[in-house]
Amino acid sequence: MIRVTVWNEYYHENPRYEHATTKAMELHPNGLHETVAEIVRELGADKVTVRTAWQDQPEHGLTEEVLSNTDVLIWWGHMKHHEVADEIVERVYNRVMEGMGFIGLHSAHHSKVFKKLNGTTCNLKWRDGTYERVFTTCPSHPIARGIPEHFELGVEECYGEFFDIAKPDDVVFQGWFDIGEVFRSGCTFTRGYGKIFYFQPGHETNLAFQNPYVRRIIQNAVEWCYSDVKAPYIGAPQIKTTLEDQRLEKAEGDYLRFF
Ligand code: ZN
């Protein structure tokens, strides 16, 4: 069972905020977190349990208890990245190091968590209202299962290179935009024991989350990002290994038996 938490800043489509837009509220009547949670739930109740959390909740909905019971965290944020408390960022970062999967969607590229995981600015070029075609550039990757060599995404916000990220493990998808830009739209990374996937489509007023291939990619990514590492995280504090002593004792025993 994969325990998924879908996190959202819950701003553009939240009627509590005067900056909320009609289009975003229409597209995500129960919040963008519910839009994405619904996609993940399609994996089936025998495979996933899904909960949601958002920024205005105490501790941004990401308490120690929630995170220690999360195998894969999906993140959508845009305007309020700077209001995410550093303490929570640290908590999420540490859980990724311990093996929690992390999926950053669309403008999550500028979230504090994603920037910390990359160690770079994660800046990019952008323009709204362009047309995007997505190419599969790593067809053998598990996240590309069931995805054709390219598909038409339609109207989507253009994200362009140079995208200032750490060198990805794999660039699974690449976007082409009708204004001439290209972008590494689907990238994987490994940090500590955690597997990370960044995926560019998903602007709040466009239809990306209704695209069947986008939905399949998010579902594939949830399965790929899951890991059940049993080893204690070796990062900080560092732990003393006993394995070498055991190997030496065994080798010595084998040697003495030989004579
Ligand atoms: Zn956007």
Short mmCIF file of C-alpha atoms and ligand atoms in Angstrom, two decimals:
data_model
loop_
_atom_site.label_atom_id
_atom_site.label_comp_id
_atom_site.label_asym_id
_atom_site.label_seq_id
_atom_site.Cartn_x
_atom_site.Cartn_y
_atom_site.Cartn_z
CA MET A 1 0.00 0.00 0.00
CA ILE A 2 1.39 3.40 -1.00
CA ARG A 3 0.41 6.19 1.39
CA VAL A 4 0.17 9.40 -0.64
CA THR A 5 -0.27 12.96 0.66
CA VAL A 6 -1.25 15.62 -1.87
CA TRP A 7 -0.19 19.06 -0.68
CA ASN A 8 -1.48 22.34 -2.13
CA GLU A 9 -0.96 25.99 -1.26
CA TYR A 10 -4.73 26.35 -1.98
CA TYR A 11 -4.78 29.97 -3.11
CA HIS A 12 -5.79 30.56 -6.76
CA GLU A 13 -8.93 28.40 -6.45
CA ASN A 14 -9.77 29.19 -2.81
CA PRO A 15 -12.85 31.49 -2.49
CA ARG A 16 -11.40 32.79 0.81
CA TYR A 17 -8.82 34.75 -1.18
CA GLU A 18 -9.84 37.76 -3.25
CA HIS A 19 -7.20 36.86 -5.84
CA ALA A 20 -8.93 33.54 -6.55
CA THR A 21 -10.08 33.34 -10.16
CA THR A 22 -13.40 32.04 -11.44
CA LYS A 23 -11.65 29.79 -13.94
CA ALA A 24 -9.47 28.15 -11.28
CA MET A 25 -12.45 27.71 -8.94
CA GLU A 26 -14.51 26.14 -11.74
CA LEU A 27 -11.73 23.73 -12.67
CA HIS A 28 -10.92 22.79 -9.08
CA PRO A 29 -14.18 23.14 -7.14
CA ASN A 30 -12.78 21.22 -4.18
CA GLY A 31 -9.27 22.64 -4.44
CA LEU A 32 -6.41 21.62 -6.68
CA HIS A 33 -5.34 19.09 -4.06
CA GLU A 34 -8.61 17.22 -4.63
CA THR A 35 -8.13 17.38 -8.42
CA VAL A 36 -4.75 15.69 -8.05
CA ALA A 37 -5.90 13.32 -5.28
CA GLU A 38 -8.64 12.06 -7.61
CA ILE A 39 -5.99 11.19 -10.22
CA VAL A 40 -3.98 9.22 -7.67
CA ARG A 41 -7.05 7.40 -6.34
CA GLU A 42 -7.60 5.94 -9.82
CA LEU A 43 -4.68 3.62 -9.03
CA GLY A 44 -7.16 1.73 -6.87
CA ALA A 45 -7.95 1.36 -3.18
CA ASP A 46 -5.85 -1.81 -3.05
CA LYS A 47 -2.74 0.16 -4.14
CA VAL A 48 -2.98 3.62 -2.59
CA THR A 49 -4.42 5.57 0.31
CA VAL A 50 -4.61 9.29 -0.38
CA ARG A 51 -4.87 12.21 1.98
CA THR A 52 -4.66 15.95 1.31
CA ALA A 53 -3.04 18.83 3.15
CA TRP A 54 -2.78 22.56 2.48
CA GLN A 55 -0.80 25.58 3.49
CA ASP A 56 -3.28 27.32 5.82
CA GLN A 57 -3.59 24.30 8.09
CA PRO A 58 -1.56 24.19 11.32
CA GLU A 59 2.02 23.19 10.44
CA HIS A 60 0.83 23.46 6.81
CA GLY A 61 -0.91 20.11 7.33
CA LEU A 62 2.48 18.41 7.38
CA THR A 63 2.87 17.34 11.00
CA GLU A 64 5.47 14.79 12.06
CA GLU A 65 2.63 12.27 12.25
CA VAL A 66 1.40 12.98 8.70
CA LEU A 67 4.88 12.87 7.18
CA SER A 68 5.94 9.71 9.00
CA ASN A 69 2.85 8.08 7.48
CA THR A 70 3.52 9.38 3.96
CA ASP A 71 5.37 7.32 1.36
CA VAL A 72 4.96 9.81 -1.49
CA LEU A 73 4.33 13.55 -1.13
CA ILE A 74 2.91 15.48 -4.11
CA TRP A 75 3.44 19.26 -4.01
CA TRP A 76 1.61 22.06 -5.82
CA GLY A 77 2.39 25.67 -4.89
CA HIS A 78 2.84 28.97 -6.71
CA MET A 79 2.30 32.35 -5.01
CA LYS A 80 2.95 31.55 -1.36
CA HIS A 81 6.20 29.60 -1.45
CA HIS A 82 7.86 32.23 0.74
CA GLU A 83 5.22 31.75 3.46
CA VAL A 84 6.08 28.07 3.94
CA ALA A 85 7.88 27.81 7.28
CA ASP A 86 11.52 26.76 7.11
CA GLU A 87 10.92 24.28 9.91
CA ILE A 88 8.39 22.41 7.76
CA VAL A 89 10.69 22.57 4.73
CA GLU A 90 13.41 20.96 6.85
CA ARG A 91 10.98 18.29 8.02
CA VAL A 92 9.91 17.41 4.46
CA TYR A 93 13.52 17.46 3.26
CA ASN A 94 14.59 15.07 6.03
CA ARG A 95 11.75 12.67 5.19
CA VAL A 96 12.83 12.65 1.53
CA MET A 97 16.35 11.77 2.68
CA GLU A 98 14.87 8.88 4.65
CA GLY A 99 13.09 7.53 1.57
CA MET A 100 9.82 9.44 1.10
CA GLY A 101 9.13 10.05 -2.59
CA PHE A 102 8.52 13.64 -3.71
CA ILE A 103 6.62 14.77 -6.80
CA GLY A 104 6.78 18.48 -7.63
CA LEU A 105 4.07 19.62 -10.03
CA HIS A 106 4.28 22.70 -12.26
CA SER A 107 5.15 25.83 -10.23
CA ALA A 108 6.42 23.64 -7.38
CA HIS A 109 9.73 24.16 -9.18
CA HIS A 110 10.11 27.29 -7.05
CA SER A 111 9.02 25.76 -3.76
CA LYS A 112 11.53 25.98 -0.92
CA VAL A 113 11.58 22.19 -0.66
CA PHE A 114 12.37 21.59 -4.33
CA LYS A 115 15.05 24.30 -4.34
CA LYS A 116 16.66 22.79 -1.24
CA LEU A 117 16.59 19.33 -2.81
CA ASN A 118 18.28 20.70 -5.93
CA GLY A 119 20.70 23.13 -4.31
CA THR A 120 20.10 25.60 -7.16
CA THR A 121 17.77 28.54 -7.88
CA CYS A 122 15.40 26.42 -10.03
CA ASN A 123 14.72 29.60 -12.05
CA LEU A 124 13.35 29.28 -15.57
CA LYS A 125 11.84 31.37 -18.38
CA TRP A 126 8.07 31.53 -18.68
CA ARG A 127 5.18 32.90 -20.73
CA ASP A 128 1.47 32.15 -20.37
CA GLY A 129 -1.00 30.88 -22.95
CA THR A 130 1.23 28.90 -25.31
CA TYR A 131 0.68 25.53 -26.96
CA GLU A 132 2.68 22.53 -25.73
CA ARG A 133 3.58 19.13 -27.17
CA VAL A 134 5.25 16.68 -24.77
CA PHE A 135 7.88 14.23 -26.02
CA THR A 136 8.88 11.03 -24.22
CA THR A 137 12.66 11.16 -24.11
CA CYS A 138 13.22 8.10 -21.93
CA PRO A 139 10.66 5.53 -23.16
CA SER A 140 12.02 2.68 -21.02
CA HIS A 141 11.56 4.60 -17.76
CA PRO A 142 8.74 3.26 -15.51
CA ILE A 143 7.18 6.73 -15.40
CA ALA A 144 6.78 6.60 -19.22
CA ARG A 145 4.82 3.32 -19.14
CA GLY A 146 1.80 3.61 -21.45
CA ILE A 147 2.84 7.04 -22.76
CA PRO A 148 3.30 7.47 -26.53
CA GLU A 149 6.43 8.96 -28.12
CA HIS A 150 4.72 12.33 -27.96
CA PHE A 151 1.32 13.73 -27.08
CA GLU A 152 -0.49 17.03 -27.55
CA LEU A 153 -1.02 18.84 -24.27
CA GLY A 154 -2.63 21.90 -25.87
CA VAL A 155 -2.74 25.27 -24.15
CA GLU A 156 -0.26 25.38 -21.31
CA GLU A 157 2.01 27.90 -19.66
CA CYS A 158 5.42 27.85 -21.31
CA TYR A 159 8.38 27.00 -19.11
CA GLY A 160 11.67 27.45 -20.95
CA GLU A 161 15.38 26.72 -20.65
CA PHE A 162 17.69 27.36 -19.09
CA PHE A 163 16.02 25.63 -16.16
CA ASP A 164 18.49 25.98 -13.30
CA ILE A 165 18.18 22.56 -11.69
CA ALA A 166 20.73 19.98 -10.59
CA LYS A 167 21.61 17.52 -13.35
CA PRO A 168 18.65 15.07 -13.45
CA ASP A 169 19.10 11.29 -13.23
CA ASP A 170 16.75 11.01 -16.22
CA VAL A 171 14.89 13.47 -18.41
CA VAL A 172 11.80 11.37 -19.04
CA PHE A 173 9.81 14.03 -20.87
CA GLN A 174 10.64 17.13 -22.82
CA GLY A 175 8.16 19.85 -23.73
CA TRP A 176 8.08 21.80 -26.99
CA PHE A 177 6.17 25.08 -27.14
CA ASP A 178 4.81 26.82 -30.24
CA ILE A 179 6.77 29.97 -29.43
CA GLY A 180 9.97 28.03 -30.02
CA GLU A 181 10.94 27.10 -26.46
CA VAL A 182 11.88 23.64 -25.23
CA PHE A 183 11.92 22.48 -21.61
CA ARG A 184 12.96 19.47 -19.53
CA SER A 185 9.38 18.80 -18.48
CA GLY A 186 9.77 15.53 -16.60
CA CYS A 187 12.95 14.97 -14.58
CA THR A 188 13.96 12.43 -11.96
CA PHE A 189 16.45 12.89 -9.13
CA THR A 190 17.65 10.86 -6.17
CA ARG A 191 18.45 12.47 -2.82
CA GLY A 192 19.39 10.33 0.15
CA TYR A 193 17.03 7.36 -0.07
CA GLY A 194 14.30 9.47 -1.68
CA LYS A 195 13.17 9.42 -5.29
CA ILE A 196 12.03 12.71 -6.79
CA PHE A 197 10.06 13.52 -9.93
CA TYR A 198 9.44 17.01 -11.26
CA PHE A 199 6.67 17.43 -13.86
CA GLN A 200 5.97 20.76 -15.58
CA PRO A 201 2.30 20.63 -16.78
CA GLY A 202 -0.42 21.74 -14.36
CA HIS A 203 -1.13 25.49 -14.50
CA GLU A 204 -4.23 26.16 -12.40
CA THR A 205 -6.39 27.59 -15.22
CA ASN A 206 -5.46 25.06 -17.93
CA LEU A 207 -6.73 21.55 -18.56
CA ALA A 208 -3.50 19.58 -18.04
CA PHE A 209 -4.90 17.51 -15.16
CA GLN A 210 -7.73 16.34 -17.41
CA ASN A 211 -5.30 15.00 -20.03
CA PRO A 212 -5.25 11.19 -19.85
CA TYR A 213 -1.48 11.01 -20.40
CA VAL A 214 -0.76 13.59 -17.70
CA ARG A 215 -2.96 11.57 -15.34
CA ARG A 216 -1.14 8.35 -16.24
CA ILE A 217 2.27 10.01 -15.75
CA ILE A 218 1.30 11.21 -12.27
CA GLN A 219 0.05 7.72 -11.40
CA ASN A 220 3.22 6.10 -12.76
CA ALA A 221 5.30 8.60 -10.81
CA VAL A 222 3.55 7.74 -7.55
CA GLU A 223 4.43 4.07 -8.07
CA TRP A 224 8.00 4.86 -9.11
CA CYS A 225 8.68 7.28 -6.24
CA TYR A 226 7.59 4.74 -3.66
CA SER A 227 10.36 2.93 -1.85
CA ASP A 228 10.40 0.92 1.36
CA VAL A 229 14.04 1.25 2.31
CA LYS A 230 14.60 -0.72 5.49
CA ALA A 231 18.03 0.68 6.36
CA PRO A 232 18.36 3.59 8.80
CA TYR A 233 19.22 6.84 7.04
CA ILE A 234 22.99 7.26 7.15
CA GLY A 235 23.08 11.01 6.57
CA ALA A 236 23.01 12.94 9.81
CA PRO A 237 24.06 12.00 12.37
CA GLN A 238 26.52 9.60 10.82
CA ILE A 239 26.32 6.06 12.13
CA LYS A 240 29.16 3.66 12.81
CA THR A 241 29.16 0.56 10.65
CA THR A 242 29.66 -2.87 12.16
CA LEU A 243 29.44 -4.65 8.83
CA GLU A 244 33.16 -4.58 8.10
CA ASP A 245 34.00 -6.14 11.50
CA GLN A 246 31.52 -8.93 10.81
CA ARG A 247 33.01 -9.56 7.36
CA LEU A 248 36.54 -9.68 8.75
CA GLU A 249 35.56 -12.10 11.52
CA LYS A 250 33.89 -14.37 8.97
CA ALA A 251 36.85 -14.20 6.61
CA GLU A 252 39.24 -15.02 9.46
CA GLY A 253 37.06 -17.97 10.52
CA ASP A 254 36.97 -19.33 6.97
CA TYR A 255 40.74 -18.97 6.71
CA LEU A 256 41.39 -20.87 9.95
CA ARG A 257 39.02 -23.65 8.95
CA PHE A 258 40.97 -24.03 5.69
CA PHE A 259 44.04 -25.03 7.65
ZN ZN B 1 1.35 28.31 -13.73
#
